[in-house]
PDB file of C-alpha atoms and ligand atoms in Angstrom:
ATOM      1  CA  MET A   1      -7.940 -12.503 -92.168  1.00  0.00           C
ATOM      2  CA  LEU A   2      -5.957 -10.232 -94.509  1.00  0.00           C
ATOM      3  CA  THR A   3      -3.442 -11.524 -97.029  1.00  0.00           C
ATOM      4  CA  LEU A   4      -1.388  -9.546 -99.544  1.00  0.00           C
ATOM      5  CA  LYS A   5       0.176 -11.666-102.250  1.00  0.00           C
ATOM      6  CA  SER A   6       2.948 -10.015-104.203  1.00  0.00           C
ATOM      7  CA  VAL A   7       1.191  -6.654-104.479  1.00  0.00           C
ATOM      8  CA  HIS A   8       2.527  -4.002-106.866  1.00  0.00           C
ATOM      9  CA  SER A   9       1.333  -0.377-106.704  1.00  0.00           C
ATOM     10  CA  TYR A  10       2.280   2.733-108.633  1.00  0.00           C
ATOM     11  CA  TYR A  11       1.836   6.478-108.381  1.00  0.00           C
ATOM     12  CA  GLY A  12       1.610   7.222-112.079  1.00  0.00           C
ATOM     13  CA  ARG A  13       4.826   5.746-113.451  1.00  0.00           C
ATOM     14  CA  LEU A  14       6.513   5.548-110.059  1.00  0.00           C
ATOM     15  CA  HIS A  15       6.673   1.897-109.028  1.00  0.00           C
ATOM     16  CA  VAL A  16       6.285   2.073-105.243  1.00  0.00           C
ATOM     17  CA  LEU A  17       5.198  -1.379-104.007  1.00  0.00           C
ATOM     18  CA  LYS A  18       7.304  -4.041-105.640  1.00  0.00           C
ATOM     19  CA  GLY A  19       5.731  -7.314-104.607  1.00  0.00           C
ATOM     20  CA  VAL A  20       4.550  -6.879-101.018  1.00  0.00           C
ATOM     21  CA  SER A  21       3.353 -10.060 -99.309  1.00  0.00           C
ATOM     22  CA  LEU A  22       2.104 -10.091 -95.759  1.00  0.00           C
ATOM     23  CA  HIS A  23      -0.756 -11.390 -93.649  1.00  0.00           C
ATOM     24  CA  VAL A  24      -2.698 -10.456 -90.535  1.00  0.00           C
ATOM     25  CA  ARG A  25      -4.579 -13.024 -88.466  1.00  0.00           C
ATOM     26  CA  PRO A  26      -7.747 -12.304 -86.465  1.00  0.00           C
ATOM     27  CA  GLY A  27      -7.009 -10.611 -83.141  1.00  0.00           C
ATOM     28  CA  GLU A  28      -3.405  -9.768 -83.972  1.00  0.00           C
ATOM     29  CA  ILE A  29      -1.564  -6.484 -83.815  1.00  0.00           C
ATOM     30  CA  VAL A  30       0.883  -6.493 -86.704  1.00  0.00           C
ATOM     31  CA  THR A  31       3.300  -3.625 -87.171  1.00  0.00           C
ATOM     32  CA  LEU A  32       4.868  -2.398 -90.369  1.00  0.00           C
ATOM     33  CA  LEU A  33       8.239  -0.761 -89.803  1.00  0.00           C
ATOM     34  CA  GLY A  34      10.620   0.886 -92.231  1.00  0.00           C
ATOM     35  CA  ALA A  35      12.403   4.071 -93.209  1.00  0.00           C
ATOM     36  CA  ASN A  36      10.618   7.099 -94.650  1.00  0.00           C
ATOM     37  CA  GLY A  37       9.565   6.450 -98.202  1.00  0.00           C
ATOM     38  CA  ALA A  38       9.785   2.652 -97.911  1.00  0.00           C
ATOM     39  CA  GLY A  39       6.132   2.307 -98.921  1.00  0.00           C
ATOM     40  CA  LYS A  40       4.307   1.749 -95.623  1.00  0.00           C
ATOM     41  CA  THR A  41       1.629   4.379 -96.197  1.00  0.00           C
ATOM     42  CA  THR A  42       1.240   3.195 -99.779  1.00  0.00           C
ATOM     43  CA  THR A  43       0.645  -0.345 -98.478  1.00  0.00           C
ATOM     44  CA  LEU A  44      -2.210   0.849 -96.266  1.00  0.00           C
ATOM     45  CA  ARG A  45      -3.657   2.991 -99.066  1.00  0.00           C
ATOM     46  CA  THR A  46      -3.589  -0.007-101.371  1.00  0.00           C
ATOM     47  CA  ILE A  47      -5.345  -2.235 -98.809  1.00  0.00           C
ATOM     48  CA  SER A  48      -8.099   0.318 -98.225  1.00  0.00           C
ATOM     49  CA  GLY A  49      -8.692   0.856-101.938  1.00  0.00           C
ATOM     50  CA  LEU A  50      -7.430   4.443-102.178  1.00  0.00           C
ATOM     51  CA  LEU A  51      -4.879   3.118-104.616  1.00  0.00           C
ATOM     52  CA  ARG A  52      -5.463   0.168-106.907  1.00  0.00           C
ATOM     53  CA  PRO A  53      -2.783  -2.524-107.024  1.00  0.00           C
ATOM     54  CA  ARG A  54      -1.514  -3.042-110.545  1.00  0.00           C
ATOM     55  CA  LYS A  55      -0.446  -6.622-109.876  1.00  0.00           C
ATOM     56  CA  GLY A  56      -0.940  -9.135-107.079  1.00  0.00           C
ATOM     57  CA  LYS A  57      -3.883  -9.959-104.875  1.00  0.00           C
ATOM     58  CA  ILE A  58      -5.397  -8.723-101.620  1.00  0.00           C
ATOM     59  CA  GLU A  59      -7.717 -11.097 -99.796  1.00  0.00           C
ATOM     60  CA  PHE A  60      -9.854 -10.136 -96.838  1.00  0.00           C
ATOM     61  CA  LEU A  61     -11.883 -12.809 -95.050  1.00  0.00           C
ATOM     62  CA  GLY A  62     -11.438 -15.088 -98.026  1.00  0.00           C
ATOM     63  CA  GLU A  63     -12.628 -12.549-100.613  1.00  0.00           C
ATOM     64  CA  ASP A  64     -10.463 -10.925-103.266  1.00  0.00           C
ATOM     65  CA  ILE A  65     -10.827  -7.180-102.557  1.00  0.00           C
ATOM     66  CA  SER A  66      -8.079  -5.943-104.877  1.00  0.00           C
ATOM     67  CA  ARG A  67     -10.524  -4.559-107.431  1.00  0.00           C
ATOM     68  CA  LEU A  68     -13.123  -3.145-105.027  1.00  0.00           C
ATOM     69  CA  SER A  69     -13.632   0.581-104.451  1.00  0.00           C
ATOM     70  CA  ALA A  70     -12.676   2.240-101.166  1.00  0.00           C
ATOM     71  CA  ASP A  71     -16.387   2.467-100.186  1.00  0.00           C
ATOM     72  CA  GLN A  72     -16.927  -1.209-100.808  1.00  0.00           C
ATOM     73  CA  ILE A  73     -13.839  -2.036 -98.758  1.00  0.00           C
ATOM     74  CA  VAL A  74     -15.113   0.037 -95.816  1.00  0.00           C
ATOM     75  CA  LEU A  75     -18.348  -1.948 -96.026  1.00  0.00           C
ATOM     76  CA  ARG A  76     -16.374  -5.209 -95.867  1.00  0.00           C
ATOM     77  CA  GLY A  77     -15.018  -4.046 -92.491  1.00  0.00           C
ATOM     78  CA  ILE A  78     -11.685  -2.307 -93.026  1.00  0.00           C
ATOM     79  CA  ALA A  79     -11.246   1.138 -91.426  1.00  0.00           C
ATOM     80  CA  HIS A  80      -8.235   3.314 -92.211  1.00  0.00           C
ATOM     81  CA  VAL A  81      -6.969   6.030 -89.876  1.00  0.00           C
ATOM     82  CA  PRO A  82      -4.629   8.041 -92.100  1.00  0.00           C
ATOM     83  CA  GLU A  83      -1.471   9.822 -91.109  1.00  0.00           C
ATOM     84  CA  GLY A  84      -1.851  13.297 -89.649  1.00  0.00           C
ATOM     85  CA  ARG A  85      -5.115  12.763 -87.713  1.00  0.00           C
ATOM     86  CA  ARG A  86      -7.440  14.201 -90.302  1.00  0.00           C
ATOM     87  CA  VAL A  87     -10.588  15.187 -88.456  1.00  0.00           C
ATOM     88  CA  PHE A  88     -13.233  17.565 -89.804  1.00  0.00           C
ATOM     89  CA  SER A  89     -12.085  20.597 -87.824  1.00  0.00           C
ATOM     90  CA  SER A  90     -15.150  22.775 -88.136  1.00  0.00           C
ATOM     91  CA  LEU A  91     -17.555  19.963 -87.224  1.00  0.00           C
ATOM     92  CA  SER A  92     -18.232  19.059 -83.623  1.00  0.00           C
ATOM     93  CA  VAL A  93     -16.557  16.088 -81.981  1.00  0.00           C
ATOM     94  CA  ALA A  94     -19.904  14.260 -81.892  1.00  0.00           C
ATOM     95  CA  ALA A  95     -20.524  14.949 -85.603  1.00  0.00           C
ATOM     96  CA  ASN A  96     -17.077  13.563 -86.442  1.00  0.00           C
ATOM     97  CA  LEU A  97     -17.927  10.370 -84.563  1.00  0.00           C
ATOM     98  CA  GLU A  98     -21.292  10.083 -86.307  1.00  0.00           C
ATOM     99  CA  LEU A  99     -19.581  10.436 -89.687  1.00  0.00           C
ATOM    100  CA  GLY A 100     -17.532   7.365 -88.852  1.00  0.00           C
ATOM    101  CA  ALA A 101     -20.763   5.398 -89.046  1.00  0.00           C
ATOM    102  CA  PHE A 102     -21.880   6.910 -92.375  1.00  0.00           C
ATOM    103  CA  ALA A 103     -22.060   3.561 -94.117  1.00  0.00           C
ATOM    104  CA  ARG A 104     -24.182   1.919 -91.420  1.00  0.00           C
ATOM    105  CA  HIS A 105     -27.955   1.712 -91.498  1.00  0.00           C
ATOM    106  CA  ASP A 106     -28.497   0.218 -88.041  1.00  0.00           C
ATOM    107  CA  HIS A 107     -29.225   3.621 -86.504  1.00  0.00           C
ATOM    108  CA  LYS A 108     -30.129   2.276 -83.074  1.00  0.00           C
ATOM    109  CA  SER A 109     -26.831   0.461 -82.649  1.00  0.00           C
ATOM    110  CA  VAL A 110     -24.963   3.506 -83.974  1.00  0.00           C
ATOM    111  CA  ARG A 111     -26.443   5.462 -81.055  1.00  0.00           C
ATOM    112  CA  ALA A 112     -25.421   2.742 -78.621  1.00  0.00           C
ATOM    113  CA  ASP A 113     -21.903   2.587 -80.086  1.00  0.00           C
ATOM    114  CA  LEU A 114     -21.584   6.370 -79.801  1.00  0.00           C
ATOM    115  CA  GLU A 115     -22.429   6.162 -76.114  1.00  0.00           C
ATOM    116  CA  ASP A 116     -20.051   3.255 -75.659  1.00  0.00           C
ATOM    117  CA  ILE A 117     -17.209   5.160 -77.346  1.00  0.00           C
ATOM    118  CA  GLN A 118     -17.919   8.218 -75.221  1.00  0.00           C
ATOM    119  CA  ARG A 119     -17.683   6.011 -72.126  1.00  0.00           C
ATOM    120  CA  ARG A 120     -14.382   4.552 -73.291  1.00  0.00           C
ATOM    121  CA  PHE A 121     -12.919   7.935 -74.229  1.00  0.00           C
ATOM    122  CA  PRO A 122     -14.449  10.387 -71.730  1.00  0.00           C
ATOM    123  CA  ILE A 123     -12.611  13.344 -73.254  1.00  0.00           C
ATOM    124  CA  LEU A 124     -14.731  12.914 -76.396  1.00  0.00           C
ATOM    125  CA  LYS A 125     -17.879  13.173 -74.306  1.00  0.00           C
ATOM    126  CA  GLU A 126     -16.631  16.226 -72.424  1.00  0.00           C
ATOM    127  CA  ARG A 127     -15.769  17.921 -75.715  1.00  0.00           C
ATOM    128  CA  SER A 128     -18.667  16.526 -77.668  1.00  0.00           C
ATOM    129  CA  LYS A 129     -20.106  19.870 -78.849  1.00  0.00           C
ATOM    130  CA  GLN A 130     -16.761  21.550 -79.449  1.00  0.00           C
ATOM    131  CA  PRO A 131     -15.371  21.891 -83.001  1.00  0.00           C
ATOM    132  CA  ALA A 132     -12.856  19.087 -83.520  1.00  0.00           C
ATOM    133  CA  GLY A 133     -10.243  21.624 -84.672  1.00  0.00           C
ATOM    134  CA  THR A 134     -10.055  23.030 -81.149  1.00  0.00           C
ATOM    135  CA  LEU A 135      -8.874  19.720 -79.667  1.00  0.00           C
ATOM    136  CA  SER A 136      -5.200  19.172 -78.914  1.00  0.00           C
ATOM    137  CA  GLY A 137      -3.153  16.981 -81.242  1.00  0.00           C
ATOM    138  CA  GLY A 138      -3.449  13.977 -78.944  1.00  0.00           C
ATOM    139  CA  GLU A 139      -7.185  14.439 -78.542  1.00  0.00           C
ATOM    140  CA  GLN A 140      -7.596  14.686 -82.315  1.00  0.00           C
ATOM    141  CA  GLN A 141      -5.711  11.410 -82.712  1.00  0.00           C
ATOM    142  CA  ILE A 142      -8.025   9.742 -80.189  1.00  0.00           C
ATOM    143  CA  LEU A 143     -10.983  11.184 -82.097  1.00  0.00           C
ATOM    144  CA  ALA A 144      -9.612   9.880 -85.417  1.00  0.00           C
ATOM    145  CA  ILE A 145      -9.279   6.368 -83.964  1.00  0.00           C
ATOM    146  CA  ALA A 146     -12.672   6.541 -82.253  1.00  0.00           C
ATOM    147  CA  ARG A 147     -14.290   7.721 -85.499  1.00  0.00           C
ATOM    148  CA  ALA A 148     -12.866   4.687 -87.287  1.00  0.00           C
ATOM    149  CA  LEU A 149     -14.288   2.443 -84.551  1.00  0.00           C
ATOM    150  CA  MET A 150     -17.758   3.867 -85.241  1.00  0.00           C
ATOM    151  CA  ALA A 151     -17.706   1.890 -88.492  1.00  0.00           C
ATOM    152  CA  ARG A 152     -17.436  -1.307 -86.381  1.00  0.00           C
ATOM    153  CA  PRO A 153     -14.412  -2.415 -88.366  1.00  0.00           C
ATOM    154  CA  LYS A 154     -13.119  -5.956 -88.368  1.00  0.00           C
ATOM    155  CA  LEU A 155      -9.657  -4.654 -89.223  1.00  0.00           C
ATOM    156  CA  LEU A 156      -8.178  -1.301 -88.282  1.00  0.00           C
ATOM    157  CA  LEU A 157      -5.343   0.252 -90.289  1.00  0.00           C
ATOM    158  CA  LEU A 158      -3.442   2.825 -88.217  1.00  0.00           C
ATOM    159  CA  ASP A 159      -0.911   5.087 -89.931  1.00  0.00           C
ATOM    160  CA  GLU A 160       1.560   6.606 -87.468  1.00  0.00           C
ATOM    161  CA  PRO A 161      -0.896   7.285 -84.652  1.00  0.00           C
ATOM    162  CA  SER A 162       1.810   8.638 -82.333  1.00  0.00           C
ATOM    163  CA  MET A 163       3.313  11.088 -84.817  1.00  0.00           C
ATOM    164  CA  GLY A 164       3.931  14.535 -83.394  1.00  0.00           C
ATOM    165  CA  LEU A 165       2.539  13.726 -79.969  1.00  0.00           C
ATOM    166  CA  ALA A 166       4.156  14.472 -76.613  1.00  0.00           C
ATOM    167  CA  PRO A 167       5.572  11.353 -74.866  1.00  0.00           C
ATOM    168  CA  ARG A 168       2.711  11.156 -72.358  1.00  0.00           C
ATOM    169  CA  LEU A 169       0.174  11.136 -75.183  1.00  0.00           C
ATOM    170  CA  VAL A 170       2.200   8.628 -77.155  1.00  0.00           C
ATOM    171  CA  ARG A 171       1.885   6.284 -74.175  1.00  0.00           C
ATOM    172  CA  HIS A 172      -1.839   6.978 -74.002  1.00  0.00           C
ATOM    173  CA  VAL A 173      -2.323   6.192 -77.685  1.00  0.00           C
ATOM    174  CA  PHE A 174      -0.436   2.902 -77.267  1.00  0.00           C
ATOM    175  CA  GLU A 175      -2.576   2.042 -74.227  1.00  0.00           C
ATOM    176  CA  ILE A 176      -5.614   2.619 -76.392  1.00  0.00           C
ATOM    177  CA  ILE A 177      -4.202   0.275 -79.040  1.00  0.00           C
ATOM    178  CA  VAL A 178      -3.601  -2.467 -76.461  1.00  0.00           C
ATOM    179  CA  GLY A 179      -7.103  -1.860 -75.086  1.00  0.00           C
ATOM    180  CA  LEU A 180      -8.586  -2.272 -78.563  1.00  0.00           C
ATOM    181  CA  GLN A 181      -6.890  -5.622 -78.996  1.00  0.00           C
ATOM    182  CA  LYS A 182      -8.367  -6.771 -75.672  1.00  0.00           C
ATOM    183  CA  THR A 183     -11.827  -6.039 -77.013  1.00  0.00           C
ATOM    184  CA  GLY A 184     -11.114  -8.251 -80.029  1.00  0.00           C
ATOM    185  CA  ALA A 185      -9.815  -5.741 -82.571  1.00  0.00           C
ATOM    186  CA  THR A 186      -7.336  -6.701 -85.279  1.00  0.00           C
ATOM    187  CA  ILE A 187      -4.815  -3.993 -86.122  1.00  0.00           C
ATOM    188  CA  LEU A 188      -2.222  -3.283 -88.779  1.00  0.00           C
ATOM    189  CA  LEU A 189      -0.039  -0.502 -87.400  1.00  0.00           C
ATOM    190  CA  ILE A 190       2.554   1.715 -89.052  1.00  0.00           C
ATOM    191  CA  GLU A 191       4.933   3.365 -86.632  1.00  0.00           C
ATOM    192  CA  GLN A 192       8.103   5.412 -86.671  1.00  0.00           C
ATOM    193  CA  ASN A 193       8.418   4.584 -82.992  1.00  0.00           C
ATOM    194  CA  ALA A 194       9.582   1.007 -83.601  1.00  0.00           C
ATOM    195  CA  ARG A 195      10.307   0.215 -79.987  1.00  0.00           C
ATOM    196  CA  ALA A 196       6.818   1.184 -78.816  1.00  0.00           C
ATOM    197  CA  ALA A 197       5.225  -0.608 -81.765  1.00  0.00           C
ATOM    198  CA  LEU A 198       7.130  -3.853 -81.160  1.00  0.00           C
ATOM    199  CA  LYS A 199       6.142  -3.741 -77.485  1.00  0.00           C
ATOM    200  CA  VAL A 200       2.439  -3.900 -78.319  1.00  0.00           C
ATOM    201  CA  ALA A 201       2.598  -5.971 -81.520  1.00  0.00           C
ATOM    202  CA  ASP A 202       2.422  -9.742 -81.921  1.00  0.00           C
ATOM    203  CA  ARG A 203       4.357  -9.737 -85.199  1.00  0.00           C
ATOM    204  CA  GLY A 204       6.024  -7.292 -87.486  1.00  0.00           C
ATOM    205  CA  TYR A 205       7.307  -6.689 -91.002  1.00  0.00           C
ATOM    206  CA  VAL A 206      10.152  -4.426 -92.035  1.00  0.00           C
ATOM    207  CA  MET A 207       9.769  -2.639 -95.371  1.00  0.00           C
ATOM    208  CA  GLU A 208      12.622  -1.454 -97.524  1.00  0.00           C
ATOM    209  CA  THR A 209      12.200   0.272-100.890  1.00  0.00           C
ATOM    210  CA  GLY A 210       8.822  -1.195-101.701  1.00  0.00           C
ATOM    211  CA  GLY A 211       9.310  -4.739-100.442  1.00  0.00           C
ATOM    212  CA  ILE A 212       9.348  -6.713 -97.207  1.00  0.00           C
ATOM    213  CA  SER A 213      12.936  -7.249 -96.074  1.00  0.00           C
ATOM    214  CA  LEU A 214      12.294  -8.978 -92.745  1.00  0.00           C
ATOM    215  CA  ASP A 215       9.422 -10.434 -90.787  1.00  0.00           C
ATOM    216  CA  GLY A 216       8.937 -12.257 -87.532  1.00  0.00           C
ATOM    217  CA  SER A 217       7.444 -12.197 -84.065  1.00  0.00           C
ATOM    218  CA  ALA A 218       7.748  -8.847 -82.303  1.00  0.00           C
ATOM    219  CA  ALA A 219      10.127 -10.437 -79.774  1.00  0.00           C
ATOM    220  CA  ASP A 220      12.399 -11.795 -82.526  1.00  0.00           C
ATOM    221  CA  LEU A 221      12.433  -8.488 -84.388  1.00  0.00           C
ATOM    222  CA  MET A 222      13.260  -6.611 -81.201  1.00  0.00           C
ATOM    223  CA  ASN A 223      16.387  -8.781 -80.838  1.00  0.00           C
ATOM    224  CA  HIS A 224      17.339  -8.744 -84.510  1.00  0.00           C
ATOM    225  CA  ASN A 225      20.647  -6.965 -85.076  1.00  0.00           C
ATOM    226  CA  GLU A 226      19.506  -5.211 -88.237  1.00  0.00           C
ATOM    227  CA  VAL A 227      16.322  -3.950 -86.562  1.00  0.00           C
ATOM    228  CA  LYS A 228      18.258  -2.846 -83.487  1.00  0.00           C
ATOM    229  CA  ARG A 229      20.772  -0.971 -85.603  1.00  0.00           C
ATOM    230  CA  ALA A 230      18.364   0.698 -88.014  1.00  0.00           C
ATOM    231  CA  TYR A 231      15.193   1.235 -86.007  1.00  0.00           C
ATOM    232  CA  LEU A 232      15.761   0.878 -82.275  1.00  0.00           C
ATOM    233  CA  GLY A 233      18.899   2.951 -81.762  1.00  0.00           C
ATOM    234  CA  LYS A 234      20.243   3.033 -78.242  1.00  0.00           C
ATOM    235  CA  GLY A 235      18.323   2.790 -75.017  1.00  0.00           C
TER     236      GLY A 235
HETATM  237  P1  ATP B   1       6.624   7.878 -94.654  1.00  0.00           P
HETATM  238  O1  ATP B   1       6.826   7.325 -93.287  1.00  0.00           O
HETATM  239  O2  ATP B   1       7.584   8.973 -94.996  1.00  0.00           O
HETATM  240  O3  ATP B   1       5.199   8.197 -94.979  1.00  0.00           O
HETATM  241  P2  ATP B   1       6.280   5.478 -96.168  1.00  0.00           P
HETATM  242  O4  ATP B   1       7.085   4.255 -95.949  1.00  0.00           O
HETATM  243  O5  ATP B   1       4.911   5.493 -95.638  1.00  0.00           O
HETATM  244  O6  ATP B   1       7.083   6.698 -95.627  1.00  0.00           O
HETATM  245  P3  ATP B   1       5.107   6.110 -98.676  1.00  0.00           P
HETATM  246  O7  ATP B   1       4.424   7.327 -98.183  1.00  0.00           O
HETATM  247  O8  ATP B   1       4.322   4.890 -98.906  1.00  0.00           O
HETATM  248  O9  ATP B   1       6.305   5.741 -97.710  1.00  0.00           O
HETATM  249  O10 ATP B   1       5.895   6.515 -99.992  1.00  0.00           O
HETATM  250  C1  ATP B   1       6.573   5.611-100.833  1.00  0.00           C
HETATM  251  C2  ATP B   1       7.088   6.333-102.067  1.00  0.00           C
HETATM  252  O11 ATP B   1       6.017   6.829-102.846  1.00  0.00           O
HETATM  253  C3  ATP B   1       7.966   7.530-101.763  1.00  0.00           C
HETATM  254  O12 ATP B   1       9.023   7.529-102.681  1.00  0.00           O
HETATM  255  C4  ATP B   1       7.076   8.732-102.001  1.00  0.00           C
HETATM  256  O13 ATP B   1       7.805   9.829-102.412  1.00  0.00           O
HETATM  257  C5  ATP B   1       6.138   8.224-103.076  1.00  0.00           C
HETATM  258  N1  ATP B   1       4.798   8.823-102.977  1.00  0.00           N
HETATM  259  C6  ATP B   1       4.004   8.807-101.876  1.00  0.00           C
HETATM  260  N2  ATP B   1       2.815   9.409-102.133  1.00  0.00           N
HETATM  261  C7  ATP B   1       2.859   9.813-103.427  1.00  0.00           C
HETATM  262  C8  ATP B   1       1.932  10.488-104.285  1.00  0.00           C
HETATM  263  N3  ATP B   1       0.725  10.848-103.866  1.00  0.00           N
HETATM  264  N4  ATP B   1       2.339  10.748-105.541  1.00  0.00           N
HETATM  265  C9  ATP B   1       3.563  10.364-105.980  1.00  0.00           C
HETATM  266  N5  ATP B   1       4.466   9.720-105.232  1.00  0.00           N
HETATM  267  C10 ATP B   1       4.140   9.460-103.968  1.00  0.00           C
END
């Protein structure tokens, strides 16, 4: 579904992605692990067109999207939920959800999807008229994911969805991720919480200083000595 072939990205003169190759198949949850600064966020930003790769190729559903704009990439079916649950705080919860569908013109189905999302995440219905900024951190994360779903994405890019959340909410967010896969979603997931990510993922990649240093099934990575030592710690 998504293939990165030796992708290089820069911030100005800073060479951040140094030949990243990875792929995601339909229906998979693939996790991208790695230390701070390894280039995980930059990889997602490059896929979603916020940053243009300087070399290499990104293919989505057989099309080369490496030179498309972020808007065009959203229209192809890739939704990006950035780090730090950025919701529009002064807008209502319902307005945030509607904005997720900004690129769609099928207004009737947008309505139906809004109702469906509110059924799946009742808290968003209960708080529908409230400004999004008044939600708790966990609720804002759910809203950020739900807003991305309003675009009816074929592929969802999630950047550290559990960051800063209390353990109970972390579990809830991971349950949501598993639930999304059951409804057919395909997900590329960045997580600091490697153990939780490998539990829900089918496969994973480990990034180190701008490149992929390891890849494999989630089960293999969970038992890999290097992964255990660097990312799983004790327990
Ligand atoms: P983290 O988990 O800390 O976000 P990461 O693996 O996602 O880590 P990136 O955010 O992709 O790492 O950062 C990779 C490198 O690019 C780092 O050295 C970082 O300092 C640098 N970088 C990130 N964003 C920018 C930016 N907007 N301008 C310049 N350099 C940046």
